[in-house]
Coordinates of C-alpha atoms and ligand atoms in Angstrom, one line a residue:
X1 CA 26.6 -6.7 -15.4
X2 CA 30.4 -6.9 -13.6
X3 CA 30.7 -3.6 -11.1
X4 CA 34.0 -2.5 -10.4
X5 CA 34.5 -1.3 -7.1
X6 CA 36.8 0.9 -7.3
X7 CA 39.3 2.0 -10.2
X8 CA 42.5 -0.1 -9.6
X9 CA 44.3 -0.1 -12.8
X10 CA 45.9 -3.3 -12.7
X11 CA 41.6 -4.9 -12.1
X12 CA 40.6 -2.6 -15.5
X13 CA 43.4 -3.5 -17.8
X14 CA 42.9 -7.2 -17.3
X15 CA 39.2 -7.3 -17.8
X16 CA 40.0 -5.1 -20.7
X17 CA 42.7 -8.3 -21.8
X18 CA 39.5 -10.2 -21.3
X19 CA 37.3 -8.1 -23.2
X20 CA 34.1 -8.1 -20.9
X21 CA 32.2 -5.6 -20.1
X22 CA 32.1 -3.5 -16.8
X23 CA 31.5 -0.4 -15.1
X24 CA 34.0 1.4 -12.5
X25 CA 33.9 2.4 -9.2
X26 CA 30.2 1.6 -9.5
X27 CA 28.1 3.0 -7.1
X28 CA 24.8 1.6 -8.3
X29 CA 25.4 -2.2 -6.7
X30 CA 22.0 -2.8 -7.3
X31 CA 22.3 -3.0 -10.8
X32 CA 25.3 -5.7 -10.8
X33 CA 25.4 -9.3 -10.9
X34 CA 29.1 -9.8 -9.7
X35 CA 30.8 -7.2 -7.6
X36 CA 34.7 -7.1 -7.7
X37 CA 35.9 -5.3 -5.1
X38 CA 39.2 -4.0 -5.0
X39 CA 40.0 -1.8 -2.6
X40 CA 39.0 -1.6 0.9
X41 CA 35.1 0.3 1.4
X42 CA 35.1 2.9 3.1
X43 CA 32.8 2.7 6.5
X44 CA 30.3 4.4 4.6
X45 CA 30.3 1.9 2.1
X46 CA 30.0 -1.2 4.4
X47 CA 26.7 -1.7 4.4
X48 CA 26.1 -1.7 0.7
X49 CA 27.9 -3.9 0.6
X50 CA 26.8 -6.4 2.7
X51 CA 23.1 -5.7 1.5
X52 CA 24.5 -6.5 -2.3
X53 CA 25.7 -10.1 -0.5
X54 CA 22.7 -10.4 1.2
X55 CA 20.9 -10.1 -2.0
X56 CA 22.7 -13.1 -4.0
X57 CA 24.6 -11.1 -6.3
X58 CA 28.5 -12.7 -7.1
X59 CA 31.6 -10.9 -5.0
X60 CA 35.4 -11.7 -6.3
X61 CA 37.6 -10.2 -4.1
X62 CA 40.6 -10.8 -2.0
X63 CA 41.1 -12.0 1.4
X64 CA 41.5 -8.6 3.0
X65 CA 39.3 -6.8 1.3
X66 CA 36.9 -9.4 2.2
X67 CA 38.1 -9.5 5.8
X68 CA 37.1 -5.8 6.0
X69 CA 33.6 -6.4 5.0
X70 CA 33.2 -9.6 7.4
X71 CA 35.5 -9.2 10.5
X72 CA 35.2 -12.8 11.3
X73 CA 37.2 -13.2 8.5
X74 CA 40.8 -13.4 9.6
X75 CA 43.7 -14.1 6.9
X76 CA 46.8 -15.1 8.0
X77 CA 49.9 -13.4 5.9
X78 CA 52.0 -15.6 4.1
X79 CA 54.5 -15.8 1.8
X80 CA 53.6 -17.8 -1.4
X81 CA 55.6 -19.1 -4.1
X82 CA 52.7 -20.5 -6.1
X83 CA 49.0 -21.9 -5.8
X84 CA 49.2 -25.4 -6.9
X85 CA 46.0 -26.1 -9.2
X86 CA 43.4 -29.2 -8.3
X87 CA 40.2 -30.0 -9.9
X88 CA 37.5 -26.7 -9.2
X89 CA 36.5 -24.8 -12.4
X90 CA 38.7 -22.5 -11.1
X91 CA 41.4 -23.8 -13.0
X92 CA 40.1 -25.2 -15.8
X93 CA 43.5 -24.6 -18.5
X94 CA 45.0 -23.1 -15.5
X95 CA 48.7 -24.0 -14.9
X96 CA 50.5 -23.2 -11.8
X97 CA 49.8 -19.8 -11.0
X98 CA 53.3 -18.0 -9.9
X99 CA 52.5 -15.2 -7.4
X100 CA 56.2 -14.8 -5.7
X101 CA 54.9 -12.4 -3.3
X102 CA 52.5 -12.0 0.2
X103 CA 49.6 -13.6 -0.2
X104 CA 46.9 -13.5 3.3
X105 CA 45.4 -17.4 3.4
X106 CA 42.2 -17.8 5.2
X107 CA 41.2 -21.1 7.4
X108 CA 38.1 -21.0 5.0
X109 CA 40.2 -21.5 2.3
X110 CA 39.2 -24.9 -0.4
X111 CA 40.3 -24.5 -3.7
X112 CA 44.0 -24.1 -4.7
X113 CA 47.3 -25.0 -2.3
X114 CA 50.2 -22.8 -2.3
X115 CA 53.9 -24.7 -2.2
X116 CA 53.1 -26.0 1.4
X117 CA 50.2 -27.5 0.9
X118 CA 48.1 -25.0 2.4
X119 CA 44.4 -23.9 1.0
X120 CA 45.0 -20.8 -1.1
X121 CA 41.3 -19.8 -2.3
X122 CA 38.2 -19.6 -0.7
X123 CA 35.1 -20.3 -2.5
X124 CA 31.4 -20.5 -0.8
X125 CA 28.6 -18.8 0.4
X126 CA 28.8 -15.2 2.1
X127 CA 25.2 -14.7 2.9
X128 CA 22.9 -15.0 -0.2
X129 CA 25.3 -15.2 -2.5
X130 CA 28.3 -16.5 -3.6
X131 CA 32.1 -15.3 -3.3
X132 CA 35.6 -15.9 -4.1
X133 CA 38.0 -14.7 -2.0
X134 CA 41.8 -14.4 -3.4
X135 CA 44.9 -14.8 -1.1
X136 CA 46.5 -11.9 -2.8
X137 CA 46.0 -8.2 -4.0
X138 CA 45.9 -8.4 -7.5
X139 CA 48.0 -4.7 -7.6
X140 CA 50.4 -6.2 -5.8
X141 CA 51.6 -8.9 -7.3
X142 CA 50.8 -7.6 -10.9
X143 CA 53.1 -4.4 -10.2
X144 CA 56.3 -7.2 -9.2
X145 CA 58.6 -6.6 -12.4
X146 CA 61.0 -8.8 -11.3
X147 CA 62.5 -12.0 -13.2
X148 CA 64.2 -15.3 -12.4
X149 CA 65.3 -18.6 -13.7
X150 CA 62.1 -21.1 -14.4
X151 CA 61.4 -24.4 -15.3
X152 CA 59.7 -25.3 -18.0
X153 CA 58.5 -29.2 -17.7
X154 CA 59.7 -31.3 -20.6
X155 CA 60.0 -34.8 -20.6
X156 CA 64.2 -33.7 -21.2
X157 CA 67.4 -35.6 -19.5
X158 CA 67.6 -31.7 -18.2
X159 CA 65.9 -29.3 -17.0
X160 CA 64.5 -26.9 -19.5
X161 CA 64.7 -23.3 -17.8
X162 CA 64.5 -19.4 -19.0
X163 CA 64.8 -16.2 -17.1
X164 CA 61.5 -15.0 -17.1
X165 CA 58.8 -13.1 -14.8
X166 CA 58.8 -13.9 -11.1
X167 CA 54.7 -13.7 -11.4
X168 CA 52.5 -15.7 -14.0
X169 CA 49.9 -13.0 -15.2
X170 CA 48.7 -15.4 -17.9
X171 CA 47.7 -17.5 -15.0
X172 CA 46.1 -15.0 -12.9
X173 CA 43.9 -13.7 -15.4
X174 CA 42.6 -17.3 -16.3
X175 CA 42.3 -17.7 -12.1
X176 CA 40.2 -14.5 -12.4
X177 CA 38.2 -14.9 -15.8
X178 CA 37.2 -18.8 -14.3
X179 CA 36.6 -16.6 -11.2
X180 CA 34.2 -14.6 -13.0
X181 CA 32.7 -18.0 -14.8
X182 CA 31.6 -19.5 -11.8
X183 CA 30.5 -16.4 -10.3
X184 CA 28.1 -15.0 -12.9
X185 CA 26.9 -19.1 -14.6
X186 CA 26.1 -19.0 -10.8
X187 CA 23.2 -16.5 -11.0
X188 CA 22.3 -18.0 -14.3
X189 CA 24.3 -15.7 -16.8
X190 CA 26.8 -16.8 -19.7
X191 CA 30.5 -15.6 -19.8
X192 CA 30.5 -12.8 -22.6
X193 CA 33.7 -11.0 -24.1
X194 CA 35.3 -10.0 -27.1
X195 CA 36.8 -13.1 -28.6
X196 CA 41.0 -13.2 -28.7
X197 CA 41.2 -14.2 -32.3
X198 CA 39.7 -12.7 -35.8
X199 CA 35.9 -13.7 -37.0
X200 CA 36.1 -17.1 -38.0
X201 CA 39.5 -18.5 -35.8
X202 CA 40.3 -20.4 -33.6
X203 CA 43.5 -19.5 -32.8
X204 CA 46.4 -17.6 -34.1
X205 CA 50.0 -19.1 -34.3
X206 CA 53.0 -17.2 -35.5
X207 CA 57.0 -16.9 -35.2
X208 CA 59.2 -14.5 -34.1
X209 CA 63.0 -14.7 -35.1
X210 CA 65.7 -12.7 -33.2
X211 CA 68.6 -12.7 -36.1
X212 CA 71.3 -12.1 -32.4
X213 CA 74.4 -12.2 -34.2
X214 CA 73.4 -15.1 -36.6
X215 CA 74.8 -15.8 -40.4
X216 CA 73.0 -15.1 -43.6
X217 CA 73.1 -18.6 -44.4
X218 CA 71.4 -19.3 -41.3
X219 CA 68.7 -16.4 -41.9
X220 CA 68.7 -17.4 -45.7
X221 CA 67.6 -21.0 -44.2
X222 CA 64.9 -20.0 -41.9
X223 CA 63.9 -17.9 -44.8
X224 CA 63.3 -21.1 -46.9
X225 CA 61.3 -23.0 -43.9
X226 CA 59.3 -20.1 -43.9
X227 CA 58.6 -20.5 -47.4
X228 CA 57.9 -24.4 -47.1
X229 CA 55.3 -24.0 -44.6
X230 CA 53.8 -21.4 -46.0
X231 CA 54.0 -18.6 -43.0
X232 CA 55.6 -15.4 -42.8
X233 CA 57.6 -14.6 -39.3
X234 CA 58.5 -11.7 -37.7
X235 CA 62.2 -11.0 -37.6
X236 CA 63.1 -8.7 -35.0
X237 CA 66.8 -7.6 -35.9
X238 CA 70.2 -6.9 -34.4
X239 CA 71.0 -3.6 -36.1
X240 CA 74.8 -3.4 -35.3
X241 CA 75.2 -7.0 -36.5
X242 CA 73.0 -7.1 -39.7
X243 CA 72.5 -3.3 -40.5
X244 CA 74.9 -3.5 -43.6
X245 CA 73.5 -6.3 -44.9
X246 CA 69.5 -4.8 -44.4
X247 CA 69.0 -3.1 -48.3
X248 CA 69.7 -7.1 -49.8
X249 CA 67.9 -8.8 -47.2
X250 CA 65.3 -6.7 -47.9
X251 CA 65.0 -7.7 -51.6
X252 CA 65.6 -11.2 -50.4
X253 CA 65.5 -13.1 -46.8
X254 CA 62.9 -10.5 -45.2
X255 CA 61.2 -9.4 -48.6
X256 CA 57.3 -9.6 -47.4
X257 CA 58.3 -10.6 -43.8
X258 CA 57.3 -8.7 -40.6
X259 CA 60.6 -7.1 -39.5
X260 CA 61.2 -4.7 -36.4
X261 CA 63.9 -3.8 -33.7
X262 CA 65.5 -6.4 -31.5
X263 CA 68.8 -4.1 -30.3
X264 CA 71.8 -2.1 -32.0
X265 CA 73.5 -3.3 -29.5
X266 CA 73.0 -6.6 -28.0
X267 CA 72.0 -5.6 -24.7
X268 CA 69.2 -4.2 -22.4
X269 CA 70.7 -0.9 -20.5
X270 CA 68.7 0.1 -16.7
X271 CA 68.7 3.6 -17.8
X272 CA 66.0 5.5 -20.2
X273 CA 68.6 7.7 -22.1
X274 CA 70.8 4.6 -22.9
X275 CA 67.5 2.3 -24.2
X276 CA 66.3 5.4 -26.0
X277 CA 69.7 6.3 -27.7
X278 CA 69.8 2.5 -28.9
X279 CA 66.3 2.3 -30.7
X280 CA 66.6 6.0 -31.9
X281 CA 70.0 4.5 -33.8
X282 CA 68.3 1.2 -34.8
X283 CA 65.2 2.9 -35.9
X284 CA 67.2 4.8 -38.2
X285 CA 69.2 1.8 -39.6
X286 CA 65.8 0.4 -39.9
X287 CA 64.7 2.9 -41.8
X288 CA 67.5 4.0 -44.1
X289 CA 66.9 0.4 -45.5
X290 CA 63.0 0.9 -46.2
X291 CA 61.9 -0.2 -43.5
X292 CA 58.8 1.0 -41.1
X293 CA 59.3 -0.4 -37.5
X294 CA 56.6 -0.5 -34.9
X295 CA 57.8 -3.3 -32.8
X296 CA 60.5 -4.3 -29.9
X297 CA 61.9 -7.7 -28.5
X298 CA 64.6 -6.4 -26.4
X299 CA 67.5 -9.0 -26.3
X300 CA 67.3 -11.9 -23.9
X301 CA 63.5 -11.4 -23.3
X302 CA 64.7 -8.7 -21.0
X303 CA 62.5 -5.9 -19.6
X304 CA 62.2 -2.9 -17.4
X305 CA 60.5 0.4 -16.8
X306 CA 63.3 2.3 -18.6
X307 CA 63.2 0.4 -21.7
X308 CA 59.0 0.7 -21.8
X309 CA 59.8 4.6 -21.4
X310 CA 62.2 4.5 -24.6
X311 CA 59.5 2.8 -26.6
X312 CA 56.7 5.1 -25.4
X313 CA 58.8 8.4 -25.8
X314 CA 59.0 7.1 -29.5
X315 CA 55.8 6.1 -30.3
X316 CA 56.5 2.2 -30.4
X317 CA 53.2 0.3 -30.8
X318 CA 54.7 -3.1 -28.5
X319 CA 57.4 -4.8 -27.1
X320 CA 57.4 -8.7 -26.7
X321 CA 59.4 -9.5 -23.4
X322 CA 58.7 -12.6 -21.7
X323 CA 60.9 -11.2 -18.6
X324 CA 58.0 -9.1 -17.7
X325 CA 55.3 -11.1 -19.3
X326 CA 54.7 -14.8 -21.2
X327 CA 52.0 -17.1 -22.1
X328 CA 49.5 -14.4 -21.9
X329 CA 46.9 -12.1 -24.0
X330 CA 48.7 -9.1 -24.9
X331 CA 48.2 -6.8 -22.1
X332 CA 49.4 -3.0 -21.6
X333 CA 52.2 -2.8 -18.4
X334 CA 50.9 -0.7 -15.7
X335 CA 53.6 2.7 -15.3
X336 CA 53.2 5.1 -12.4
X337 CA 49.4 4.2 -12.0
X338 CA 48.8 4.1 -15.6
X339 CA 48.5 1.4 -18.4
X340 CA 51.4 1.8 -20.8
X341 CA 50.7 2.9 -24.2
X342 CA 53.0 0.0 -25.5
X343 CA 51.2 -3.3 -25.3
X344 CA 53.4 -6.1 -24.7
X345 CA 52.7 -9.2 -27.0
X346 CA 53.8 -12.7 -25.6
X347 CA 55.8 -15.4 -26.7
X348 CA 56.3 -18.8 -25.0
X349 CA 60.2 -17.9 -23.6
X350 CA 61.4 -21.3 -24.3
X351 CA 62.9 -21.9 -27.9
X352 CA 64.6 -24.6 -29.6
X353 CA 68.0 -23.4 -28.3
X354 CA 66.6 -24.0 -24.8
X355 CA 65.6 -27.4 -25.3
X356 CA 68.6 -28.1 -27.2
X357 CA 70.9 -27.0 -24.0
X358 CA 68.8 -29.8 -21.9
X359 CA 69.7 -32.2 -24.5
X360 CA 66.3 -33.1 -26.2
X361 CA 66.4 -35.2 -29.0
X362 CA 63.8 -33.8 -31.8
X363 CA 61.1 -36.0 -30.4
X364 CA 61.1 -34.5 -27.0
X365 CA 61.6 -30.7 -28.9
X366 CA 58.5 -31.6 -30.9
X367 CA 56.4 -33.0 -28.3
X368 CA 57.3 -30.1 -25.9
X369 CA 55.8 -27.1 -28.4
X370 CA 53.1 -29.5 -29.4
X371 CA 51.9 -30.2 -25.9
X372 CA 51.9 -26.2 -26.0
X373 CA 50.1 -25.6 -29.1
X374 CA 47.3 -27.8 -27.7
X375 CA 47.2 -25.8 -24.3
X376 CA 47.1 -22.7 -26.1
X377 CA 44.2 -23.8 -28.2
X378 CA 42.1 -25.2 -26.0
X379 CA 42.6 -21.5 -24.3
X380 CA 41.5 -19.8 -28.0
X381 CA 44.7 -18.0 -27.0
X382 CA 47.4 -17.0 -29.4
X383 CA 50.6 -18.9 -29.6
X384 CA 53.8 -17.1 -30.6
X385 CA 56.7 -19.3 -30.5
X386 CA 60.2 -17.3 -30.7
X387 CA 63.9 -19.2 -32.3
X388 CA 67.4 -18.2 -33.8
X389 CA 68.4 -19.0 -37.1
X390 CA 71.2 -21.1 -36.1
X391 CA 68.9 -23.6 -34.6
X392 CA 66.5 -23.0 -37.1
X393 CA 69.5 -24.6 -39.3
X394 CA 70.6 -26.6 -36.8
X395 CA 66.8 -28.5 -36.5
X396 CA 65.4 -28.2 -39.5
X397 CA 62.9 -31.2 -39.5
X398 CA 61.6 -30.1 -36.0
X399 CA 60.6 -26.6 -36.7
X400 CA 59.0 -27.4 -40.1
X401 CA 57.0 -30.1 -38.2
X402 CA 56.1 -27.7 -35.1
X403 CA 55.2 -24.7 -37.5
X404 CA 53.4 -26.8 -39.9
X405 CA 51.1 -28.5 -36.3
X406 CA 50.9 -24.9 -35.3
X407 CA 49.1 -23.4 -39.1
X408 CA 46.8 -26.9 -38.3
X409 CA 45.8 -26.4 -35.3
X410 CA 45.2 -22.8 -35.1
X411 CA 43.9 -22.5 -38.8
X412 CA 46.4 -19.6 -40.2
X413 CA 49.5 -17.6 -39.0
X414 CA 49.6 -13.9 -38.1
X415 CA 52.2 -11.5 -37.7
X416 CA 52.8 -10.4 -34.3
X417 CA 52.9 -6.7 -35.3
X418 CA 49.7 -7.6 -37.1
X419 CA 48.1 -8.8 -34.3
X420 CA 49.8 -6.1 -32.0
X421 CA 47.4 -3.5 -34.6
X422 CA 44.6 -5.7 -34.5
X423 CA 45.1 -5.9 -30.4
X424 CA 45.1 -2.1 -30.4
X425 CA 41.5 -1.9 -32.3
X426 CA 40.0 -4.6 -30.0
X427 CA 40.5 -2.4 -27.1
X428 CA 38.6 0.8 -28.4
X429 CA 35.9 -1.2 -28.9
X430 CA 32.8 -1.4 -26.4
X431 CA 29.7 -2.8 -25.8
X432 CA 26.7 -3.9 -22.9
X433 CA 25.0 -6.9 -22.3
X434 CA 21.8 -6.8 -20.5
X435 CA 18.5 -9.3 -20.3
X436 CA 14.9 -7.9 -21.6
X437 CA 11.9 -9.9 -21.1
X438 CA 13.9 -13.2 -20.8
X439 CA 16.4 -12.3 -24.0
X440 CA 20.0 -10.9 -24.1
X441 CA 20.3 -8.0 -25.5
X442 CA 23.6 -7.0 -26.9
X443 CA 24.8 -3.2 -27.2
X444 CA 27.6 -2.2 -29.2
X445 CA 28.2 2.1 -29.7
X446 CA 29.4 0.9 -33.7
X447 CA 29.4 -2.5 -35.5
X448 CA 32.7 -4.0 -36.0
X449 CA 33.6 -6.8 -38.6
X450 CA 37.0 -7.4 -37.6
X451 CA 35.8 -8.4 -33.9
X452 CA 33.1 -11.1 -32.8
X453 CA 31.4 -11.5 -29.4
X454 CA 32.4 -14.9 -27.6
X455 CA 29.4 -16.5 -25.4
X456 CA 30.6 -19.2 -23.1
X457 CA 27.3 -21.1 -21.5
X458 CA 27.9 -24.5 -19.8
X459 CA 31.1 -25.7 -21.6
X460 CA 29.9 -24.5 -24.4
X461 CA 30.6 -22.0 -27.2
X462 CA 28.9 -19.4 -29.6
X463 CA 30.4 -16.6 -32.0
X464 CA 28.2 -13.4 -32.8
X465 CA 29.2 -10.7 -35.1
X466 CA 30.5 -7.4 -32.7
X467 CA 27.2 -5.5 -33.0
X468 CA 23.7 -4.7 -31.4
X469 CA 21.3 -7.4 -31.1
X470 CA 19.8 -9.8 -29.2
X471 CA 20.0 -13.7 -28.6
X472 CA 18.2 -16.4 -26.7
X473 CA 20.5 -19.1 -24.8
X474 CA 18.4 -22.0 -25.7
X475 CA 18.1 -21.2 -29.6
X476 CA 21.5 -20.5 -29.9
X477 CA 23.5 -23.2 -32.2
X478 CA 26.2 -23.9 -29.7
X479 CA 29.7 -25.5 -30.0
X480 CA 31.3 -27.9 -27.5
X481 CA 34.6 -26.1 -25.8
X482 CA 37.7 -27.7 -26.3
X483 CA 37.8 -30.3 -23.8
X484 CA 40.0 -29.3 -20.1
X485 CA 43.5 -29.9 -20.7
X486 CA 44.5 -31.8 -17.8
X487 CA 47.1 -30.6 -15.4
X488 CA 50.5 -32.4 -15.5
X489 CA 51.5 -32.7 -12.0
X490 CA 55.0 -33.4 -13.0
X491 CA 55.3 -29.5 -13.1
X492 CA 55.0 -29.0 -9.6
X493 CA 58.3 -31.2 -8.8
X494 CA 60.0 -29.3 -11.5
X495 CA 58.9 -26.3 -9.9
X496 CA 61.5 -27.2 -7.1
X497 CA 64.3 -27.1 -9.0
X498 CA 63.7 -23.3 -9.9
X499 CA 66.6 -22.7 -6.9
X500 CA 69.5 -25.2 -8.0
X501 CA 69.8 -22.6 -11.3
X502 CA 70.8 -19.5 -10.2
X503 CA 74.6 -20.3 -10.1
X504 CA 73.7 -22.4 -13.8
X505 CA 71.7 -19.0 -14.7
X506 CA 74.7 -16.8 -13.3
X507 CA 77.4 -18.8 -15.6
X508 CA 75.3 -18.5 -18.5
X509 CA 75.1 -14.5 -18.1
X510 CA 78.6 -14.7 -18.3
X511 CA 78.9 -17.2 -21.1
X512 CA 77.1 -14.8 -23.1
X513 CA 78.5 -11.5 -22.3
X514 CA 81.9 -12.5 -22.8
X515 CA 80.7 -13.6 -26.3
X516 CA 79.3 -10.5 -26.7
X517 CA 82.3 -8.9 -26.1
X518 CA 84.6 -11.0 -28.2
X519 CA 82.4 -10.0 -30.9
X520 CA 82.1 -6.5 -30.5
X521 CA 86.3 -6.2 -30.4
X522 CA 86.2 -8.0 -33.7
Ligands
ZN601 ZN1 69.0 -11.7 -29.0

């Protein structure tokens, strides 16, 4: 069993992403296996501790927490850009892991460097059992909101960059759930959640279309790839632009399509009455054409607490902003202590406009989202891609190739609003795992047939239906994992370019506002 500490809400909605099961602000150390403690014990609580340590149970922590336990401890606060990747299980499909804010490095420090070459994480013994020890407060850098110009390696004359989260929370989570891996395989138990896909997948791919201020020849285009391939997208829409075309694009370019609000207009406003005056009025163009929105992508992947407050106030189910988060599980944003009741659903932020803007020829745009459809595969993770109809029109043969590797690879295509409601069931559900006379006993409070249970055991992998039962390791028919992906070191020198584009990001702003404008005064 995993033991929560305490009851830091950023540590509970990401093992909740994971889908494992834990107890909070366990008292009962006794009863755990792997201890995460995340917040500083109390005096009282010192020597329990050290007792559950002393007794070879796993601790994942971070450096100050752990420096409270064991004074002779002594991190060292620093500021870290990143934590570079190397070879330890650790990171295992583990990128570089963005942090952007004060980490505390300890000399003991073995696995991981930061920017400066400097040990980042610190994995070994602590009495009996074993620890990691994180450089950073997982509530700290998970409550950072903020954005900025990235790169994006590709093998591109230019750089490939998008405005998007200053932290990498897809990252830390895999950091934290190869964390817990090592931890519990440690004292002998297998990695058990609630698997990210439907019984029976591997993966799930799908495609998001913002229609901006595009033509309906372009959207009547994408339309048709859609139909080649086979797939249906999501089309989030510009209400202003497109709302008087919406009752015969209904009948026609969206008829059987997933389609929800990307703006009236094309902006993202700092305030909450602004956002929430905007989707009130695109809601109701929505609907005055028959249709039932759920879903958000605000324009430019752009996000912020005011927005999230719109869409709450309203009853939105999720918003897919790659400013606040990308690459990830769908997670819930943390608000004033508490986990959002809109889940955000990630896209990759780089589209074919993107790479078209660093000059890639179609081979390079293939190989880029290809390269990604493998990662994300190799992760069982979702992949939602994201485009505009013009360079849907624009590269036709590239996105029929890309989609058409992405339905291979990950077996079918889902909506994202479909998997936004199929996220949103996945969290209700619960269950225990425990070990009776030498077998595993699984616990679930009701059976589910839309969820199965994911065993990871020594690189390899097993799918049970989500209900009560119990297994044996060794009679188990397992399945290889995916093999490692291997980490391109080319994307730490293109990290160091992330400075040079703020003036290129700042022009760009412009660029497009002044569009904007033009259009609006037409
Ligand atoms: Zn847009």
């Amino acid at each position: 069993m995993i033991g929560l500490f305490g009851t830091d809400p950023y540590w509970q909605e990401l093992l909740r992403q994971e889908g494992i099961s834990f107890t909070v602000g366990t008292t009962e150390l006794e009863k755990l296996d792997v201890l995460i403690i995340d917040r500083i014990p109390s005096a009282s609580e010192l020597a329990q501790v050290r007792k559950f340590a002393d007794s070879g149970g796993g601790i994942l922590t971070d450096s100050l927490c752990a420096s409270a336990v064991w004074p002779q401890l002594r991190p060292r606060k620093q500021r870290s850009k990143y934590i570079v990747p190397d070879s330890s299980p650790l990171f295992r499909n583990v990128g570089i892991v963005d942090l952007n804010t004060d980490t505390w490095l300890l000399q003991q420090a073995n696995v991981g460097t930061t920017q400066n070459g400097i040990s980042a994480i610190s994995v070994g013994r602590i009495s009996r059992g074993w620890c990691v020890l994180l450089p950073f407060r997982l509530s700290t850098v998970l409550a950072a909101t903020g954005s900025k110009p990235r790169v994006f390696y590709a093998r591109t004359r230019k750089q490939v960059y998008e405005i998007v989260a200053t932290v990498g929370r897809g990252e830390v989570r895999r950091l934290i759930s190869n964390a817990l891996r090592f931890l519990l395989a440690e004292v002998g138990l297998p990695y058990v959640h609630i698997h990210y896909c439907r019984p029976g997948q591997s993966g799930v791919f799908g495609f998001r279309v913002d229609t901006d201020f595009d033509s309906l020849k372009n959207m009547q285009f994408t339309r048709k790839i859609a139909d080649e391939v086979g797939m249906h997208f999501s089309w989030y829409i510009n209400t202003k632009a497109h709302g008087q075309h919406l009752t015969h694009m209904r009948n026609s370019i969206l008829q059987g399509h997933d389609v929800q609000i990307h703006c009236y207009e094309h902006e993202l406003f700092p305030d909450y009455e602004n956002n929430l005056i905007q989707l009130k009025h695109a809601d109701s163009i929505l609907r005055k054409a028959g249709f039932r929105p759920i879903g958000a992508a605000a324009p430019y992947g752009e996000w912020n607490p005011e927005w999230n407050k719109a869409l709450s106030k309203l009853g939105f189910l999720y918003s897919s902003d790659f400013a606040l988060v990308y690459d990830d599980l769908p997670t819930r944003p943390v608000i004033d202590g508490k986990p959002s009741s809109v889940l955000q659903i990630p896209v990759h932020p780089i589209c074919l406009g993107r790479l078209a803007a660093s000059r890639a020829d179609s081979a390079e745009m293939i190989d880029y989202f290809k390269r990604y459809i493998e990662l994300q595969t190799s992760r069982f993770e979702p992949c939602f891609l994201y485009g505009h109809p013009a360079n849907i029109a624009r590269f036709p043969s590239v996105i029929e190739t890309v989609l058409k590797y992405g339905l291979l690879r990950c077996g079918s295509w889902s909506s994202l609003t479909d998997y936004a409601r199929w996220w949103q069931e996945r969290g209700k559900a619960e269950f225990r795992v425990g070990k009776q006379s030498g077998k595993f006993v699984l616990e679930t409070t009701r059976q589910k047939p839309e969820l199965e249970i994911m065993i990871e055991w020594q690189d390899r992998y097993r799918c049970l239906p989500f209900r009560s039962g119990s297994f044996d390791l060794d009679k188990l028919s397992w399945q290889p994992l995916p093999p490692r992906v291997a980490f391109n070191r080319r994307t730490v020198a293109a990290r160091r370019h992330d400075r040079g584009l703020i003036g290129k990001e700042i022009l760009r702003q412009l660029r497009k506002r002044i569009q904007i404008k033009g259009r609006h005064s037409k």
